[in-house]
Coordinates of C-alpha atoms in Angstrom, one line a residue:
X1 CA -119.5 54.0 2.2
X2 CA -117.1 52.2 4.3
X3 CA -119.5 50.1 5.5
X4 CA -120.7 49.4 2.4
X5 CA -117.8 47.8 1.4
X6 CA -117.6 46.0 4.2
X7 CA -120.6 43.5 3.5
X8 CA -120.1 43.2 -0.6
X9 CA -118.0 39.9 -0.1
X10 CA -119.6 38.8 3.1
X11 CA -121.6 35.2 2.8
X12 CA -125.3 35.1 3.0
X13 CA -126.2 34.7 6.9
X14 CA -123.6 37.1 7.6
X15 CA -125.0 40.0 5.1
X16 CA -128.4 39.6 6.6
X17 CA -127.0 40.0 9.8
X18 CA -125.3 42.7 9.1
X19 CA -127.8 44.5 7.8
X20 CA -130.1 43.4 10.0
X21 CA -128.2 45.1 12.5
X22 CA -126.2 43.8 15.8
X23 CA -127.1 40.0 17.2
X24 CA -127.2 40.2 20.8
X25 CA -125.5 36.4 22.6
X26 CA -128.6 34.9 23.2
X27 CA -130.2 35.6 18.9
X28 CA -132.7 32.8 18.2
X29 CA -131.3 30.4 15.9
X30 CA -132.8 28.5 12.6
X31 CA -132.8 25.1 14.3
X32 CA -134.3 26.3 17.3
X33 CA -137.4 28.0 14.7
X34 CA -137.9 24.8 13.2
X35 CA -137.7 22.7 16.5
X36 CA -140.4 24.9 18.1
X37 CA -142.4 24.5 14.5
X38 CA -141.9 20.7 14.9
X39 CA -143.0 20.7 18.2
X40 CA -146.2 22.9 18.6
X41 CA -147.6 23.5 14.8
X42 CA -151.1 22.6 14.8
X43 CA -151.7 21.1 11.2
X44 CA -148.6 18.9 11.9
X45 CA -150.3 17.9 15.7
X46 CA -153.7 17.2 14.1
X47 CA -151.2 14.7 11.6
X48 CA -149.9 12.7 14.4
X49 CA -154.1 12.2 15.7
X50 CA -154.5 11.2 12.4
X51 CA -151.7 8.9 12.1
X52 CA -153.3 7.2 15.9
X53 CA -156.5 7.1 14.2
X54 CA -155.3 4.8 11.7
X55 CA -153.0 2.7 14.2
X56 CA -156.8 0.7 15.7
X57 CA -157.4 0.0 12.1
X58 CA -155.2 -2.8 12.6
X59 CA -156.6 -4.4 16.4
X60 CA -160.2 -4.0 14.7
X61 CA -158.6 -6.6 11.3
X62 CA -157.0 -8.2 14.4
X63 CA -160.9 -8.5 16.2
X64 CA -161.5 -11.1 13.3
X65 CA -159.5 -13.6 15.1
X66 CA -161.3 -13.3 18.5
X67 CA -163.5 -15.0 20.0
X68 CA -167.3 -13.4 20.2
X69 CA -169.7 -13.4 23.0
X70 CA -173.3 -12.1 24.1
X71 CA -175.4 -13.1 27.0
X72 CA -179.0 -13.0 26.7
X73 CA -181.6 -12.9 29.6
X74 CA -185.4 -13.1 29.7
X75 CA -188.4 -11.9 31.7
X76 CA -191.8 -12.2 31.3
X77 CA -195.4 -12.8 32.1
X78 CA -197.6 -15.6 30.7
X79 CA -201.0 -17.4 31.1
X80 CA -201.8 -20.4 29.6
X81 CA -205.1 -22.2 29.2
X82 CA -205.2 -25.8 28.0
X83 CA -208.6 -27.8 27.6
X84 CA -207.0 -32.0 27.7
X85 CA -209.1 -34.4 26.9
X86 CA -209.5 -38.4 27.6
X87 CA -211.5 -41.6 26.3
X88 CA -214.8 -42.2 27.2
X89 CA -216.9 -42.8 30.2
X90 CA -220.2 -43.2 30.9
X91 CA -220.8 -39.7 29.8
X92 CA -219.2 -38.7 26.8
X93 CA -215.4 -37.7 26.1
X94 CA -213.9 -36.2 29.6
X95 CA -212.5 -33.1 29.9
X96 CA -210.0 -31.1 31.9
X97 CA -208.8 -27.8 31.8
X98 CA -205.5 -26.9 32.3
X99 CA -204.9 -23.0 32.9
X100 CA -202.7 -20.6 35.5
X101 CA -199.8 -17.8 35.7
X102 CA -196.2 -18.3 35.1
X103 CA -193.5 -16.0 34.4
X104 CA -190.8 -17.0 32.7
X105 CA -187.2 -16.4 32.3
X106 CA -184.3 -17.3 31.1
X107 CA -180.1 -16.4 30.6
X108 CA -177.4 -17.9 28.4
X109 CA -174.2 -17.6 26.7
X110 CA -173.6 -17.7 23.0
X111 CA -169.6 -17.6 22.3
X112 CA -168.7 -18.1 18.3
X113 CA -165.4 -18.5 17.7
X114 CA -164.6 -18.0 13.3
X115 CA -162.4 -21.0 12.4
X116 CA -161.9 -19.9 8.7
X117 CA -163.3 -17.1 6.5
X118 CA -161.8 -16.9 3.5
X119 CA -158.0 -15.7 4.7
X120 CA -160.2 -12.0 5.1
X121 CA -158.6 -11.1 8.9
X122 CA -155.7 -12.4 7.8
X123 CA -155.5 -10.0 4.4
X124 CA -157.5 -7.3 6.5
X125 CA -155.4 -7.3 9.4
X126 CA -152.1 -7.1 6.2
X127 CA -154.3 -4.3 5.1
X128 CA -154.2 -2.4 8.0
X129 CA -150.7 -2.8 8.8
X130 CA -150.2 -0.9 5.7
X131 CA -152.4 1.7 6.4
X132 CA -151.0 2.3 9.2
X133 CA -147.2 2.7 6.8
X134 CA -148.8 5.7 5.0
X135 CA -150.4 7.2 7.5
X136 CA -146.4 7.5 9.2
X137 CA -145.4 8.2 5.1
X138 CA -148.4 10.8 4.9
X139 CA -147.2 12.7 8.3
X140 CA -143.3 12.5 7.3
X141 CA -145.0 14.9 4.4
X142 CA -146.5 17.0 6.5
X143 CA -143.1 16.9 8.5
X144 CA -141.6 18.0 5.5
X145 CA -143.6 20.4 4.6
X146 CA -143.6 22.5 8.4
X147 CA -139.5 22.0 8.8
X148 CA -139.1 23.5 4.9
X149 CA -142.3 26.1 5.6
X150 CA -140.4 26.8 9.0
X151 CA -136.9 27.5 7.5
X152 CA -138.4 29.9 4.5
X153 CA -140.3 31.6 6.9
X154 CA -137.0 32.0 9.5
X155 CA -135.5 33.3 6.0
X156 CA -137.9 35.8 4.8
X157 CA -137.7 37.5 8.2
X158 CA -134.1 38.1 8.1
X159 CA -134.6 39.4 3.9
X160 CA -137.4 41.2 4.6
X161 CA -135.9 43.1 7.5
X162 CA -132.6 43.2 5.8
X163 CA -134.0 45.0 2.9
X164 CA -135.4 47.1 5.5
X165 CA -133.0 48.0 6.9
X166 CA -131.6 48.6 3.4
X167 CA -134.3 50.9 2.7
X168 CA -133.8 53.8 5.4
X169 CA -130.2 53.2 5.0
X170 CA -131.4 54.9 1.0
X171 CA -133.8 57.4 3.0
X172 CA -130.9 58.9 5.2
X173 CA -128.5 59.0 1.7
X174 CA -131.4 60.6 0.0
X175 CA -132.4 62.7 2.8
X176 CA -128.2 63.8 2.8
X177 CA -128.3 64.5 -0.9
X178 CA -131.8 66.8 -1.3
X179 CA -130.1 68.8 1.4
X180 CA -126.3 69.1 -0.5
X181 CA -128.4 69.6 -3.8
X182 CA -130.3 72.9 -1.0
X183 CA -127.6 73.8 -0.3
X184 CA -125.5 73.8 -4.0
X185 CA -128.4 75.3 -5.3
X186 CA -128.5 78.2 -3.2
X187 CA -125.2 79.2 -4.3
X188 CA -126.1 78.1 -8.1
X189 CA -124.1 75.5 -8.9
X190 CA -127.4 73.4 -9.5
X191 CA -131.1 74.2 -11.0
X192 CA -134.2 73.6 -9.8
X193 CA -134.7 70.8 -11.4
X194 CA -132.1 68.9 -10.2
X195 CA -133.7 69.7 -6.6
X196 CA -137.2 68.8 -7.6
X197 CA -135.0 65.2 -8.7
X198 CA -133.5 64.9 -5.6
X199 CA -137.3 65.3 -4.7
X200 CA -138.8 62.9 -6.1
X201 CA -136.1 60.5 -5.3
X202 CA -136.3 60.3 -1.4
X203 CA -140.1 60.3 -2.1
X204 CA -139.6 57.3 -3.9
X205 CA -137.5 55.4 -1.4
X206 CA -140.4 56.7 1.6
X207 CA -142.2 55.0 -0.4
X208 CA -140.1 51.9 -1.0
X209 CA -139.4 52.1 2.8
X210 CA -143.0 52.0 3.8
X211 CA -143.6 48.9 1.4
X212 CA -140.5 47.0 3.0
X213 CA -142.2 47.5 6.6
X214 CA -145.4 46.6 5.5
X215 CA -143.8 42.8 3.5
X216 CA -141.9 42.7 7.0
X217 CA -145.1 42.7 9.2
X218 CA -146.8 40.0 6.7
X219 CA -144.3 37.6 7.3
X220 CA -143.8 38.1 11.3
X221 CA -147.1 37.2 11.0
X222 CA -146.3 34.3 9.1
X223 CA -143.7 33.6 11.3
X224 CA -146.2 33.2 14.7
X225 CA -148.3 31.4 12.4
X226 CA -145.3 28.2 11.5
X227 CA -142.8 29.3 14.6
X228 CA -145.1 29.7 17.4
X229 CA -144.1 32.5 18.2
X230 CA -142.9 36.3 17.6
X231 CA -139.4 36.7 15.8
X232 CA -136.6 38.1 17.8
X233 CA -132.7 38.9 17.2
X234 CA -132.5 36.4 15.0
X235 CA -129.7 34.9 14.4
X236 CA -128.4 34.2 10.5
X237 CA -129.4 31.3 8.6
X238 CA -126.9 28.6 6.6
X239 CA -127.7 26.5 4.2
X240 CA -127.4 22.1 4.6
X241 CA -125.4 21.6 1.7
X242 CA -123.5 19.4 3.6
X243 CA -126.8 17.3 3.9
X244 CA -127.2 17.1 0.0
X245 CA -126.0 13.5 -1.7
X246 CA -122.8 15.0 -3.6
X247 CA -124.8 15.1 -7.8
X248 CA -127.9 15.4 -9.5
X249 CA -128.1 11.8 -10.3
X250 CA -127.7 10.3 -6.9
X251 CA -130.4 13.2 -5.9
X252 CA -132.5 11.3 -8.2
X253 CA -132.1 8.2 -6.9
X254 CA -132.4 8.9 -3.1
X255 CA -136.0 11.1 -3.9
X256 CA -137.5 7.0 -6.1
X257 CA -136.8 5.6 -2.7
X258 CA -137.2 7.8 0.1
X259 CA -139.6 10.7 -0.8
X260 CA -142.4 10.4 1.6
X261 CA -144.7 10.7 -1.1
X262 CA -143.3 7.8 -3.3
X263 CA -143.1 5.3 -0.1
X264 CA -146.5 6.3 0.8
X265 CA -148.1 5.4 -3.0
X266 CA -146.0 2.2 -2.5
X267 CA -148.3 1.2 0.6
X268 CA -151.0 2.7 -1.2
X269 CA -150.5 -0.4 -3.6
X270 CA -150.2 -2.5 -1.3
X271 CA -153.6 -1.9 0.0
X272 CA -155.3 -2.3 -2.9
X273 CA -153.2 -5.9 -4.0
X274 CA -155.3 -7.0 0.3
X275 CA -158.1 -5.1 -0.6
X276 CA -158.4 -7.3 -3.6
X277 CA -157.8 -10.5 -1.5
X278 CA -160.3 -9.7 1.2
X279 CA -163.2 -9.5 -1.4
X280 CA -162.4 -12.2 -3.2
X281 CA -162.6 -14.1 0.1
X282 CA -166.3 -13.7 0.4
X283 CA -166.9 -16.1 -2.5
X284 CA -165.1 -18.1 -0.2
X285 CA -166.3 -21.1 2.2
X286 CA -167.1 -20.2 6.0
X287 CA -165.9 -21.3 9.3
X288 CA -168.1 -20.8 12.7
X289 CA -167.8 -22.6 15.9
X290 CA -170.9 -21.9 18.1
X291 CA -171.6 -22.8 21.5
X292 CA -174.5 -22.1 23.9
X293 CA -175.8 -22.5 26.9
X294 CA -178.5 -21.6 28.3
X295 CA -180.5 -22.1 31.7
X296 CA -184.4 -21.5 31.8
X297 CA -187.5 -21.1 34.5
X298 CA -190.7 -21.8 34.2
X299 CA -190.6 -21.5 30.2
X300 CA -194.3 -24.0 30.0
X301 CA -196.8 -24.8 33.1
X302 CA -195.3 -27.7 33.7
X303 CA -191.8 -27.4 33.2
X304 CA -190.0 -25.8 36.2
X305 CA -186.5 -25.6 35.2
X306 CA -184.5 -26.8 32.1
X307 CA -181.0 -26.3 31.0
X308 CA -179.5 -27.3 27.6
X309 CA -176.3 -27.1 26.1
X310 CA -174.5 -27.2 22.7
X311 CA -171.7 -27.0 20.5
X312 CA -171.5 -26.9 16.8
X313 CA -170.4 -26.3 14.0
X314 CA -171.6 -24.0 11.3
X315 CA -170.5 -23.6 7.5
X316 CA -171.4 -22.1 5.5
X317 CA -171.3 -22.1 1.4
X318 CA -172.0 -18.8 -0.3
X319 CA -173.5 -19.8 -4.2
X320 CA -174.8 -16.4 -5.2
X321 CA -175.8 -13.4 -3.3
X322 CA -176.3 -10.8 -6.0
X323 CA -173.8 -10.1 -8.1
X324 CA -172.5 -7.7 -5.1
X325 CA -169.1 -9.6 -4.4
X326 CA -168.0 -9.6 -7.9
X327 CA -168.8 -6.1 -8.2
X328 CA -166.5 -5.3 -5.6
X329 CA -163.7 -7.6 -6.5
X330 CA -163.3 -5.8 -10.0
X331 CA -164.0 -2.3 -9.0
X332 CA -161.0 -3.2 -6.0
X333 CA -158.8 -4.4 -8.9
X334 CA -159.8 -0.8 -10.9
X335 CA -159.0 0.7 -7.3
X336 CA -155.1 -0.8 -7.4
X337 CA -154.5 -0.2 -10.4
X338 CA -154.9 3.2 -10.0
X339 CA -152.7 3.2 -7.0
X340 CA -150.0 1.5 -10.0
X341 CA -150.8 4.9 -12.2
X342 CA -150.6 7.1 -8.7
X343 CA -147.2 5.7 -8.1
X344 CA -145.6 6.4 -11.7
X345 CA -146.7 10.4 -11.1
X346 CA -145.4 10.7 -7.9
X347 CA -142.2 9.1 -8.5
X348 CA -142.4 11.2 -12.2
X349 CA -143.1 14.5 -9.8
X350 CA -140.6 13.5 -7.5
X351 CA -138.1 13.3 -10.1
X352 CA -139.2 17.4 -11.7
X353 CA -138.9 18.2 -8.1
X354 CA -135.2 17.2 -7.3
X355 CA -134.2 18.3 -10.4
X356 CA -136.1 21.3 -10.6
X357 CA -134.6 21.9 -6.9
X358 CA -131.1 21.1 -7.2
X359 CA -131.2 23.7 -10.0
X360 CA -132.6 26.5 -8.7
X361 CA -130.3 25.3 -5.8
X362 CA -127.0 25.4 -8.3
X363 CA -128.3 29.2 -9.8
X364 CA -128.4 30.3 -6.3
X365 CA -125.5 30.0 -5.9
X366 CA -124.2 31.9 -9.0
X367 CA -126.6 34.3 -8.2
X368 CA -124.9 35.0 -4.8
X369 CA -121.8 35.6 -6.4
X370 CA -123.2 37.7 -9.2
X371 CA -125.2 40.0 -6.8
X372 CA -122.0 40.3 -4.5
X373 CA -120.1 41.1 -7.6
X374 CA -123.4 43.6 -8.9
X375 CA -122.8 45.2 -5.7
X376 CA -118.7 45.9 -5.4
X377 CA -119.1 47.7 -9.0
X378 CA -122.1 49.8 -7.6
X379 CA -120.3 50.5 -4.8
X380 CA -117.3 51.6 -7.4
X381 CA -119.9 53.3 -9.1
X382 CA -121.4 55.8 -7.0
X383 CA -118.7 56.8 -5.3
X384 CA -117.2 57.8 -8.9
X385 CA -120.4 59.5 -10.1
X386 CA -120.2 61.5 -6.9
X387 CA -115.9 62.7 -7.9
X388 CA -117.6 63.4 -10.7
X389 CA -120.5 65.2 -9.8
X390 CA -118.4 67.7 -6.9
X391 CA -116.4 68.8 -10.8
X392 CA -119.4 69.5 -12.7
X393 CA -118.7 66.1 -14.9
X394 CA -122.4 64.5 -13.8
X395 CA -125.4 65.5 -13.0
X396 CA -127.4 65.2 -10.1
X397 CA -130.0 62.7 -11.6
X398 CA -126.8 60.2 -12.1
X399 CA -126.4 60.3 -8.9
X400 CA -129.8 59.7 -7.5
X401 CA -129.5 56.4 -10.6
X402 CA -126.1 55.6 -9.4
X403 CA -127.6 55.4 -5.3
X404 CA -130.7 53.6 -6.7
X405 CA -128.3 51.0 -8.8
X406 CA -126.6 50.5 -5.1
X407 CA -130.0 49.5 -3.2
X408 CA -131.1 47.6 -5.9
X409 CA -127.8 45.8 -5.8
X410 CA -128.3 45.3 -1.7
X411 CA -131.6 44.3 -2.5
X412 CA -130.8 41.6 -5.1
X413 CA -128.1 40.3 -3.0
X414 CA -129.8 39.3 0.3
X415 CA -132.8 37.9 -2.0
X416 CA -129.8 35.8 -3.5
X417 CA -128.3 34.7 -1.0
X418 CA -132.0 34.1 1.2
X419 CA -132.9 31.6 -2.0
X420 CA -130.1 29.9 -2.2
X421 CA -130.5 28.8 1.7
X422 CA -133.7 27.9 1.4
X423 CA -133.3 26.2 -1.7
X424 CA -130.6 23.8 0.1
X425 CA -133.4 23.2 2.3
X426 CA -135.8 22.7 -0.4
X427 CA -133.4 20.0 -2.1
X428 CA -133.8 18.2 1.1
X429 CA -137.4 18.5 0.8
X430 CA -136.9 17.4 -2.5
X431 CA -135.1 13.8 -1.7
X432 CA -137.6 12.9 1.3
X433 CA -134.1 13.5 3.8
X434 CA -135.8 16.9 5.6
X435 CA -136.0 15.7 8.6
X436 CA -134.7 16.3 12.7
X437 CA -132.6 13.3 12.5
X438 CA -130.7 14.3 9.5
X439 CA -130.7 18.3 10.5
X440 CA -129.4 16.9 14.3
X441 CA -132.1 18.9 15.8
X442 CA -132.1 19.1 19.8
X443 CA -135.4 17.3 19.9
X444 CA -137.8 14.2 20.8
X445 CA -137.9 12.9 17.4
X446 CA -142.1 11.9 17.2
X447 CA -142.3 8.1 17.5
X448 CA -145.3 6.9 15.8
X449 CA -145.2 2.7 16.7
X450 CA -145.4 3.6 20.1
X451 CA -148.9 4.3 20.5
X452 CA -149.2 2.0 17.4
X453 CA -148.0 -0.6 20.1
X454 CA -149.9 0.2 22.5
X455 CA -153.0 -0.8 20.8
X456 CA -152.2 -3.4 18.1
X457 CA -152.9 -5.6 20.5
X458 CA -155.4 -4.3 23.1
X459 CA -159.1 -6.6 23.8
X460 CA -160.5 -4.2 25.6
X461 CA -161.3 -1.2 27.2
X462 CA -162.2 2.5 26.2
X463 CA -159.3 4.7 27.4
X464 CA -157.0 6.1 24.9
X465 CA -153.4 5.0 26.0
X466 CA -153.2 9.1 26.9
X467 CA -155.9 8.8 29.7
X468 CA -158.3 10.4 27.8

């Protein structure tokens, strides 16, 4: 029992380390696992691609400020037959036929520059920029989700591997107890019932061990899916309380301003408001400058070539277009109202999540202390029951029950300390601060603004900034 007493008052990470066995010097850490998840998680990389997609909305909106140039060319064949008449002579009206074939051809260019379109281009650009900001906040949401999942699965593996060691140790103790019970039965100190009880408890212990090993296999698979590699020699994990707000009200206040779900909803309101302005702009006049130039050959049989150029200001004033534009305005106003309600929902949900996570963290701290006390008391109780059994004051069933109580206490302690660490990450996630920068992870942080500035003012080109 010396090994059991050694960990009864230890911290969570130390306990998980002790139960999982000795860890080599080059152990994998929770920080390294989170770095791998941040860098290579396919779901997170897919979301980054979505942000890059959204970046392209801005140059598309900015194209409304730029001129549009079109070049036209034509070539063909035409046959013409004309009858010209001329006035009186001795023979009456004179008919002069003109006929023949020619190859008309032309080349021209048209340049159109919008001067005013009811501020639609300006509002579309601002809306696209808000969409980019909202997409970045959605990326933050997923980054937090991946990091929380990474921390959770890391601690899950430590917990499940520790539980496997607890169950293996329990089976070894039960095997020794069965051997001792059989020896005592052979000398007549106990009955066949005691032997059967020991055998039943050993069978139950082996079942618990197999269940724990099965759970560990599942956790290992999820570890590979989230982190990207097989878990090997994991170092103990520790809480991140040092990054948390000092109080629950402070945590709620930070969550209502920094949680990416809330900030994404705020940008959603901006997009909705600007969409209303864009649709209202369709009711205003539009002014375009149109310049054309054309060189033509043999358009008519009597004219070999012609050249023309023009510059025209075109003013269009919409009067009535069937009512669709009015419907779009009403529809966008309802969408804006919906976005405002979504913001309120996100604030309420964030407040609830922060309070829930904070409560779980506080409860987790208390549960660790309670579970540690439970393990200590169970150790003392088991030792006492064993001594009393030797004196004939306790039965074999009492010893087995005390042993199972100790196993349950150890499992409860491992679970409580796992929950304690995960709860600290959950609070950081709820307030919106679970990020590589806050955690000081040794990795280069993905900066979505780099791609944005690469494409924002691009006038032409089909290659992406990375060469595709």
